[in-house]
Amino acid sequence: MRSIIAVLVLFTCVQSAIAKGPDCRAIGGTTARLVCYDAAYPPKLEKPAIVESDAGRPPYKDPFAAEEARTSAKLKTICRGC
């Protein structure tokens, strides 16, 4: 029973020691503090943009363009000189 408790205490201490990062706030110099933060939290690498080749794809055609043209033509003839 004591060994189980000792192992659990050991694991909790180890996890907190691993989770603790460097103490950059205690560093006095500005540039040294920035170097510490840069080392502790490196910037994330951005994924390069995916370039798609549109050679095989036809240009986009709006499926509602013809219907909108017909509707607007009908609406223009409804009210003349109101």
PDB file of N, CA and C in Angstrom:
ATOM      1  N   MET A   1       0.823  -1.188   0.000  1.00  0.00           N
ATOM      2  CA  MET A   1       0.000   0.000   0.000  1.00  0.00           C
ATOM      3  C   MET A   1       0.871   1.258   0.000  1.00  0.00           C
ATOM      4  N   ARG A   2       1.930   1.223   0.796  1.00  0.00           N
ATOM      5  CA  ARG A   2       2.817   2.381   0.856  1.00  0.00           C
ATOM      6  C   ARG A   2       3.538   2.580  -0.471  1.00  0.00           C
ATOM      7  N   SER A   3       3.858   1.480  -1.124  1.00  0.00           N
ATOM      8  CA  SER A   3       4.577   1.601  -2.400  1.00  0.00           C
ATOM      9  C   SER A   3       3.684   2.230  -3.471  1.00  0.00           C
ATOM     10  N   ILE A   4       2.402   1.918  -3.443  1.00  0.00           N
ATOM     11  CA  ILE A   4       1.477   2.507  -4.414  1.00  0.00           C
ATOM     12  C   ILE A   4       1.366   4.013  -4.186  1.00  0.00           C
ATOM     13  N   ILE A   5       1.262   4.416  -2.937  1.00  0.00           N
ATOM     14  CA  ILE A   5       1.180   5.842  -2.618  1.00  0.00           C
ATOM     15  C   ILE A   5       2.474   6.542  -3.004  1.00  0.00           C
ATOM     16  N   ALA A   6       3.604   5.895  -2.746  1.00  0.00           N
ATOM     17  CA  ALA A   6       4.897   6.491  -3.092  1.00  0.00           C
ATOM     18  C   ALA A   6       5.030   6.662  -4.602  1.00  0.00           C
ATOM     19  N   VAL A   7       4.570   5.682  -5.358  1.00  0.00           N
ATOM     20  CA  VAL A   7       4.634   5.766  -6.819  1.00  0.00           C
ATOM     21  C   VAL A   7       3.724   6.884  -7.325  1.00  0.00           C
ATOM     22  N   LEU A   8       2.534   7.013  -6.778  1.00  0.00           N
ATOM     23  CA  LEU A   8       1.621   8.082  -7.188  1.00  0.00           C
ATOM     24  C   LEU A   8       2.195   9.461  -6.871  1.00  0.00           C
ATOM     25  N   VAL A   9       2.790   9.613  -5.708  1.00  0.00           N
ATOM     26  CA  VAL A   9       3.414  10.887  -5.347  1.00  0.00           C
ATOM     27  C   VAL A   9       4.574  11.180  -6.283  1.00  0.00           C
ATOM     28  N   LEU A  10       5.357  10.161  -6.602  1.00  0.00           N
ATOM     29  CA  LEU A  10       6.488  10.334  -7.514  1.00  0.00           C
ATOM     30  C   LEU A  10       6.003  10.774  -8.894  1.00  0.00           C
ATOM     31  N   PHE A  11       4.948  10.168  -9.401  1.00  0.00           N
ATOM     32  CA  PHE A  11       4.425  10.543 -10.718  1.00  0.00           C
ATOM     33  C   PHE A  11       3.886  11.972 -10.731  1.00  0.00           C
ATOM     34  N   THR A  12       3.223  12.393  -9.671  1.00  0.00           N
ATOM     35  CA  THR A  12       2.712  13.763  -9.651  1.00  0.00           C
ATOM     36  C   THR A  12       3.847  14.773  -9.593  1.00  0.00           C
ATOM     37  N   CYS A  13       4.906  14.451  -8.870  1.00  0.00           N
ATOM     38  CA  CYS A  13       6.057  15.367  -8.810  1.00  0.00           C
ATOM     39  C   CYS A  13       6.771  15.434 -10.150  1.00  0.00           C
ATOM     40  N   VAL A  14       6.900  14.302 -10.812  1.00  0.00           N
ATOM     41  CA  VAL A  14       7.589  14.264 -12.101  1.00  0.00           C
ATOM     42  C   VAL A  14       6.788  15.032 -13.148  1.00  0.00           C
ATOM     43  N   GLN A  15       5.469  14.890 -13.147  1.00  0.00           N
ATOM     44  CA  GLN A  15       4.649  15.601 -14.121  1.00  0.00           C
ATOM     45  C   GLN A  15       4.732  17.105 -13.927  1.00  0.00           C
ATOM     46  N   SER A  16       4.742  17.562 -12.696  1.00  0.00           N
ATOM     47  CA  SER A  16       4.841  19.002 -12.481  1.00  0.00           C
ATOM     48  C   SER A  16       6.226  19.511 -12.843  1.00  0.00           C
ATOM     49  N   ALA A  17       7.250  18.694 -12.662  1.00  0.00           N
ATOM     50  CA  ALA A  17       8.602  19.110 -13.042  1.00  0.00           C
ATOM     51  C   ALA A  17       8.746  19.165 -14.555  1.00  0.00           C
ATOM     52  N   ILE A  18       8.117  18.246 -15.250  1.00  0.00           N
ATOM     53  CA  ILE A  18       8.173  18.248 -16.714  1.00  0.00           C
ATOM     54  C   ILE A  18       7.362  19.421 -17.268  1.00  0.00           C
ATOM     55  N   ALA A  19       6.214  19.694 -16.671  1.00  0.00           N
ATOM     56  CA  ALA A  19       5.337  20.751 -17.174  1.00  0.00           C
ATOM     57  C   ALA A  19       5.904  22.140 -16.922  1.00  0.00           C
ATOM     58  N   LYS A  20       6.774  22.271 -15.945  1.00  0.00           N
ATOM     59  CA  LYS A  20       7.320  23.588 -15.629  1.00  0.00           C
ATOM     60  C   LYS A  20       8.330  23.983 -16.688  1.00  0.00           C
ATOM     61  N   GLY A  21       8.086  25.098 -17.325  1.00  0.00           N
ATOM     62  CA  GLY A  21       8.993  25.610 -18.347  1.00  0.00           C
ATOM     63  C   GLY A  21      10.046  26.502 -17.721  1.00  0.00           C
ATOM     64  N   PRO A  22      10.887  27.078 -18.529  1.00  0.00           N
ATOM     65  CA  PRO A  22      11.908  27.979 -17.994  1.00  0.00           C
ATOM     66  C   PRO A  22      11.264  29.255 -17.447  1.00  0.00           C
ATOM     67  N   ASP A  23      11.859  29.801 -16.399  1.00  0.00           N
ATOM     68  CA  ASP A  23      11.325  31.007 -15.766  1.00  0.00           C
ATOM     69  C   ASP A  23      11.936  32.222 -16.444  1.00  0.00           C
ATOM     70  N   CYS A  24      11.319  32.666 -17.516  1.00  0.00           N
ATOM     71  CA  CYS A  24      11.850  33.785 -18.298  1.00  0.00           C
ATOM     72  C   CYS A  24      11.564  35.127 -17.641  1.00  0.00           C
ATOM     73  N   ARG A  25      10.572  35.177 -16.755  1.00  0.00           N
ATOM     74  CA  ARG A  25      10.249  36.452 -16.104  1.00  0.00           C
ATOM     75  C   ARG A  25      11.350  36.907 -15.159  1.00  0.00           C
ATOM     76  N   ALA A  26      12.144  35.969 -14.656  1.00  0.00           N
ATOM     77  CA  ALA A  26      13.183  36.314 -13.690  1.00  0.00           C
ATOM     78  C   ALA A  26      14.422  36.904 -14.354  1.00  0.00           C
ATOM     79  N   ILE A  27      14.534  36.804 -15.664  1.00  0.00           N
ATOM     80  CA  ILE A  27      15.705  37.309 -16.372  1.00  0.00           C
ATOM     81  C   ILE A  27      15.604  38.825 -16.463  1.00  0.00           C
ATOM     82  N   GLY A  28      16.693  39.500 -16.135  1.00  0.00           N
ATOM     83  CA  GLY A  28      16.689  40.957 -16.067  1.00  0.00           C
ATOM     84  C   GLY A  28      16.829  41.643 -17.402  1.00  0.00           C
ATOM     85  N   GLY A  29      17.705  41.156 -18.265  1.00  0.00           N
ATOM     86  CA  GLY A  29      17.947  41.814 -19.545  1.00  0.00           C
ATOM     87  C   GLY A  29      16.811  41.590 -20.523  1.00  0.00           C
ATOM     88  N   THR A  30      16.498  42.623 -21.280  1.00  0.00           N
ATOM     89  CA  THR A  30      15.383  42.540 -22.224  1.00  0.00           C
ATOM     90  C   THR A  30      15.668  41.549 -23.338  1.00  0.00           C
ATOM     91  N   THR A  31      16.831  41.645 -23.943  1.00  0.00           N
ATOM     92  CA  THR A  31      17.143  40.745 -25.056  1.00  0.00           C
ATOM     93  C   THR A  31      17.311  39.317 -24.574  1.00  0.00           C
ATOM     94  N   ALA A  32      17.889  39.139 -23.394  1.00  0.00           N
ATOM     95  CA  ALA A  32      18.039  37.785 -22.853  1.00  0.00           C
ATOM     96  C   ALA A  32      16.679  37.181 -22.547  1.00  0.00           C
ATOM     97  N   ARG A  33      15.746  38.003 -22.049  1.00  0.00           N
ATOM     98  CA  ARG A  33      14.399  37.524 -21.765  1.00  0.00           C
ATOM     99  C   ARG A  33      13.688  37.127 -23.057  1.00  0.00           C
ATOM    100  N   LEU A  34      13.846  37.936 -24.099  1.00  0.00           N
ATOM    101  CA  LEU A  34      13.228  37.597 -25.385  1.00  0.00           C
ATOM    102  C   LEU A  34      13.807  36.318 -25.964  1.00  0.00           C
ATOM    103  N   VAL A  35      15.117  36.129 -25.822  1.00  0.00           N
ATOM    104  CA  VAL A  35      15.747  34.895 -26.299  1.00  0.00           C
ATOM    105  C   VAL A  35      15.204  33.704 -25.525  1.00  0.00           C
ATOM    106  N   CYS A  36      14.992  33.876 -24.219  1.00  0.00           N
ATOM    107  CA  CYS A  36      14.443  32.797 -23.397  1.00  0.00           C
ATOM    108  C   CYS A  36      13.031  32.437 -23.849  1.00  0.00           C
ATOM    109  N   TYR A  37      12.195  33.448 -24.085  1.00  0.00           N
ATOM    110  CA  TYR A  37      10.831  33.179 -24.554  1.00  0.00           C
ATOM    111  C   TYR A  37      10.832  32.547 -25.947  1.00  0.00           C
ATOM    112  N   ASP A  38      11.716  32.997 -26.811  1.00  0.00           N
ATOM    113  CA  ASP A  38      11.795  32.407 -28.149  1.00  0.00           C
ATOM    114  C   ASP A  38      12.217  30.950 -28.084  1.00  0.00           C
ATOM    115  N   ALA A  39      13.113  30.620 -27.162  1.00  0.00           N
ATOM    116  CA  ALA A  39      13.553  29.231 -27.018  1.00  0.00           C
ATOM    117  C   ALA A  39      12.467  28.373 -26.380  1.00  0.00           C
ATOM    118  N   ALA A  40      11.716  28.944 -25.446  1.00  0.00           N
ATOM    119  CA  ALA A  40      10.682  28.178 -24.751  1.00  0.00           C
ATOM    120  C   ALA A  40       9.461  27.943 -25.630  1.00  0.00           C
ATOM    121  N   TYR A  41       9.116  28.945 -26.434  1.00  0.00           N
ATOM    122  CA  TYR A  41       7.926  28.852 -27.285  1.00  0.00           C
ATOM    123  C   TYR A  41       8.315  29.169 -28.723  1.00  0.00           C
ATOM    124  N   PRO A  42       8.838  28.181 -29.451  1.00  0.00           N
ATOM    125  CA  PRO A  42       9.255  28.458 -30.835  1.00  0.00           C
ATOM    126  C   PRO A  42       8.048  28.750 -31.714  1.00  0.00           C
ATOM    127  N   PRO A  43       8.238  29.562 -32.756  1.00  0.00           N
ATOM    128  CA  PRO A  43       7.113  29.882 -33.645  1.00  0.00           C
ATOM    129  C   PRO A  43       6.671  28.647 -34.417  1.00  0.00           C
ATOM    130  N   LYS A  44       5.378  28.592 -34.691  1.00  0.00           N
ATOM    131  CA  LYS A  44       4.831  27.466 -35.449  1.00  0.00           C
ATOM    132  C   LYS A  44       5.184  27.632 -36.918  1.00  0.00           C
ATOM    133  N   LEU A  45       5.520  26.532 -37.540  1.00  0.00           N
ATOM    134  CA  LEU A  45       5.828  26.568 -38.965  1.00  0.00           C
ATOM    135  C   LEU A  45       4.526  26.594 -39.750  1.00  0.00           C
ATOM    136  N   GLU A  46       4.438  27.521 -40.672  1.00  0.00           N
ATOM    137  CA  GLU A  46       3.235  27.629 -41.490  1.00  0.00           C
ATOM    138  C   GLU A  46       3.335  26.663 -42.664  1.00  0.00           C
ATOM    139  N   LYS A  47       2.212  26.084 -42.999  1.00  0.00           N
ATOM    140  CA  LYS A  47       2.183  25.185 -44.142  1.00  0.00           C
ATOM    141  C   LYS A  47       2.210  26.014 -45.420  1.00  0.00           C
ATOM    142  N   PRO A  48       2.933  25.550 -46.418  1.00  0.00           N
ATOM    143  CA  PRO A  48       2.940  26.302 -47.677  1.00  0.00           C
ATOM    144  C   PRO A  48       1.567  26.241 -48.341  1.00  0.00           C
ATOM    145  N   ALA A  49       1.259  27.282 -49.056  1.00  0.00           N
ATOM    146  CA  ALA A  49      -0.035  27.357 -49.733  1.00  0.00           C
ATOM    147  C   ALA A  49      -0.105  26.305 -50.835  1.00  0.00           C
ATOM    148  N   ILE A  50      -1.247  25.690 -50.950  1.00  0.00           N
ATOM    149  CA  ILE A  50      -1.444  24.663 -51.964  1.00  0.00           C
ATOM    150  C   ILE A  50      -1.823  25.349 -53.274  1.00  0.00           C
ATOM    151  N   VAL A  51      -1.042  25.079 -54.278  1.00  0.00           N
ATOM    152  CA  VAL A  51      -1.299  25.670 -55.590  1.00  0.00           C
ATOM    153  C   VAL A  51      -1.979  24.611 -56.444  1.00  0.00           C
ATOM    154  N   GLU A  52      -3.190  24.917 -56.863  1.00  0.00           N
ATOM    155  CA  GLU A  52      -3.931  23.978 -57.697  1.00  0.00           C
ATOM    156  C   GLU A  52      -3.765  24.373 -59.158  1.00  0.00           C
ATOM    157  N   SER A  53      -3.583  23.379 -59.974  1.00  0.00           N
ATOM    158  CA  SER A  53      -3.508  23.671 -61.405  1.00  0.00           C
ATOM    159  C   SER A  53      -4.926  23.599 -61.971  1.00  0.00           C
ATOM    160  N   ASP A  54      -5.339  24.669 -62.619  1.00  0.00           N
ATOM    161  CA  ASP A  54      -6.689  24.745 -63.170  1.00  0.00           C
ATOM    162  C   ASP A  54      -6.729  24.379 -64.647  1.00  0.00           C
ATOM    163  N   ALA A  55      -5.759  23.627 -65.109  1.00  0.00           N
ATOM    164  CA  ALA A  55      -5.699  23.295 -66.529  1.00  0.00           C
ATOM    165  C   ALA A  55      -6.872  22.410 -66.946  1.00  0.00           C
ATOM    166  N   GLY A  56      -7.264  21.466 -66.109  1.00  0.00           N
ATOM    167  CA  GLY A  56      -8.324  20.544 -66.483  1.00  0.00           C
ATOM    168  C   GLY A  56      -9.699  20.978 -66.025  1.00  0.00           C
ATOM    169  N   ARG A  57      -9.782  22.040 -65.260  1.00  0.00           N
ATOM    170  CA  ARG A  57     -11.059  22.470 -64.712  1.00  0.00           C
ATOM    171  C   ARG A  57     -11.643  23.594 -65.564  1.00  0.00           C
ATOM    172  N   PRO A  58     -12.910  23.468 -65.971  1.00  0.00           N
ATOM    173  CA  PRO A  58     -13.531  24.559 -66.746  1.00  0.00           C
ATOM    174  C   PRO A  58     -13.796  25.757 -65.834  1.00  0.00           C
ATOM    175  N   PRO A  59     -13.926  26.939 -66.395  1.00  0.00           N
ATOM    176  CA  PRO A  59     -14.197  28.120 -65.567  1.00  0.00           C
ATOM    177  C   PRO A  59     -15.563  28.014 -64.895  1.00  0.00           C
ATOM    178  N   TYR A  60     -15.703  28.693 -63.763  1.00  0.00           N
ATOM    179  CA  TYR A  60     -16.941  28.642 -62.987  1.00  0.00           C
ATOM    180  C   TYR A  60     -18.075  29.324 -63.736  1.00  0.00           C
ATOM    181  N   LYS A  61     -19.216  28.649 -63.760  1.00  0.00           N
ATOM    182  CA  LYS A  61     -20.402  29.202 -64.404  1.00  0.00           C
ATOM    183  C   LYS A  61     -21.504  29.265 -63.352  1.00  0.00           C
ATOM    184  N   ASP A  62     -22.019  30.466 -63.130  1.00  0.00           N
ATOM    185  CA  ASP A  62     -23.061  30.655 -62.135  1.00  0.00           C
ATOM    186  C   ASP A  62     -24.348  30.008 -62.635  1.00  0.00           C
ATOM    187  N   PRO A  63     -24.908  29.045 -61.890  1.00  0.00           N
ATOM    188  CA  PRO A  63     -26.115  28.367 -62.366  1.00  0.00           C
ATOM    189  C   PRO A  63     -27.360  29.253 -62.321  1.00  0.00           C
ATOM    190  N   PHE A  64     -27.341  30.328 -61.553  1.00  0.00           N
ATOM    191  CA  PHE A  64     -28.514  31.180 -61.428  1.00  0.00           C
ATOM    192  C   PHE A  64     -28.416  32.458 -62.250  1.00  0.00           C
ATOM    193  N   ALA A  65     -27.363  32.635 -63.020  1.00  0.00           N
ATOM    194  CA  ALA A  65     -27.182  33.876 -63.776  1.00  0.00           C
ATOM    195  C   ALA A  65     -28.287  34.069 -64.812  1.00  0.00           C
ATOM    196  N   ALA A  66     -28.634  33.021 -65.544  1.00  0.00           N
ATOM    197  CA  ALA A  66     -29.675  33.142 -66.571  1.00  0.00           C
ATOM    198  C   ALA A  66     -31.032  33.427 -65.932  1.00  0.00           C
ATOM    199  N   GLU A  67     -31.329  32.759 -64.834  1.00  0.00           N
ATOM    200  CA  GLU A  67     -32.610  32.975 -64.162  1.00  0.00           C
ATOM    201  C   GLU A  67     -32.705  34.393 -63.587  1.00  0.00           C
ATOM    202  N   GLU A  68     -31.610  34.894 -63.034  1.00  0.00           N
ATOM    203  CA  GLU A  68     -31.605  36.264 -62.516  1.00  0.00           C
ATOM    204  C   GLU A  68     -31.802  37.275 -63.638  1.00  0.00           C
ATOM    205  N   ALA A  69     -31.218  37.018 -64.791  1.00  0.00           N
ATOM    206  CA  ALA A  69     -31.386  37.927 -65.930  1.00  0.00           C
ATOM    207  C   ALA A  69     -32.842  37.943 -66.390  1.00  0.00           C
ATOM    208  N   ARG A  70     -33.483  36.771 -66.460  1.00  0.00           N
ATOM    209  CA  ARG A  70     -34.892  36.712 -66.857  1.00  0.00           C
ATOM    210  C   ARG A  70     -35.784  37.425 -65.842  1.00  0.00           C
ATOM    211  N   THR A  71     -35.526  37.211 -64.555  1.00  0.00           N
ATOM    212  CA  THR A  71     -36.341  37.835 -63.514  1.00  0.00           C
ATOM    213  C   THR A  71     -36.190  39.345 -63.523  1.00  0.00           C
ATOM    214  N   SER A  72     -34.968  39.824 -63.659  1.00  0.00           N
ATOM    215  CA  SER A  72     -34.774  41.278 -63.679  1.00  0.00           C
ATOM    216  C   SER A  72     -35.381  41.893 -64.939  1.00  0.00           C
ATOM    217  N   ALA A  73     -35.380  41.177 -66.063  1.00  0.00           N
ATOM    218  CA  ALA A  73     -36.013  41.691 -67.280  1.00  0.00           C
ATOM    219  C   ALA A  73     -37.528  41.789 -67.096  1.00  0.00           C
ATOM    220  N   LYS A  74     -38.130  40.815 -66.428  1.00  0.00           N
ATOM    221  CA  LYS A  74     -39.565  40.857 -66.169  1.00  0.00           C
ATOM    222  C   LYS A  74     -39.924  41.988 -65.218  1.00  0.00           C
ATOM    223  N   LEU A  75     -39.101  42.199 -64.198  1.00  0.00           N
ATOM    224  CA  LEU A  75     -39.390  43.247 -63.223  1.00  0.00           C
ATOM    225  C   LEU A  75     -39.248  44.636 -63.823  1.00  0.00           C
ATOM    226  N   LYS A  76     -38.360  44.800 -64.774  1.00  0.00           N
ATOM    227  CA  LYS A  76     -38.171  46.114 -65.392  1.00  0.00           C
ATOM    228  C   LYS A  76     -39.365  46.502 -66.252  1.00  0.00           C
ATOM    229  N   THR A  77     -40.095  45.540 -66.790  1.00  0.00           N
ATOM    230  CA  THR A  77     -41.233  45.856 -67.652  1.00  0.00           C
ATOM    231  C   THR A  77     -42.534  45.997 -66.872  1.00  0.00           C
ATOM    232  N   ILE A  78     -42.545  45.664 -65.595  1.00  0.00           N
ATOM    233  CA  ILE A  78     -43.778  45.728 -64.818  1.00  0.00           C
ATOM    234  C   ILE A  78     -44.200  47.169 -64.574  1.00  0.00           C
ATOM    235  N   CYS A  79     -43.296  47.986 -64.134  1.00  0.00           N
ATOM    236  CA  CYS A  79     -43.664  49.334 -63.705  1.00  0.00           C
ATOM    237  C   CYS A  79     -42.949  50.354 -64.577  1.00  0.00           C
ATOM    238  N   ARG A  80     -43.720  50.961 -65.470  1.00  0.00           N
ATOM    239  CA  ARG A  80     -43.149  52.023 -66.312  1.00  0.00           C
ATOM    240  C   ARG A  80     -43.848  53.323 -65.965  1.00  0.00           C
ATOM    241  N   GLY A  81     -43.078  54.275 -65.468  1.00  0.00           N
ATOM    242  CA  GLY A  81     -43.621  55.591 -65.165  1.00  0.00           C
ATOM    243  C   GLY A  81     -44.446  55.661 -63.902  1.00  0.00           C
ATOM    244  N   CYS A  82     -44.157  54.845 -62.930  1.00  0.00           N
ATOM    245  CA  CYS A  82     -44.916  54.876 -61.667  1.00  0.00           C
ATOM    246  C   CYS A  82     -44.631  56.108 -60.881  1.00  0.00           C
TER     247      CYS A  82
END
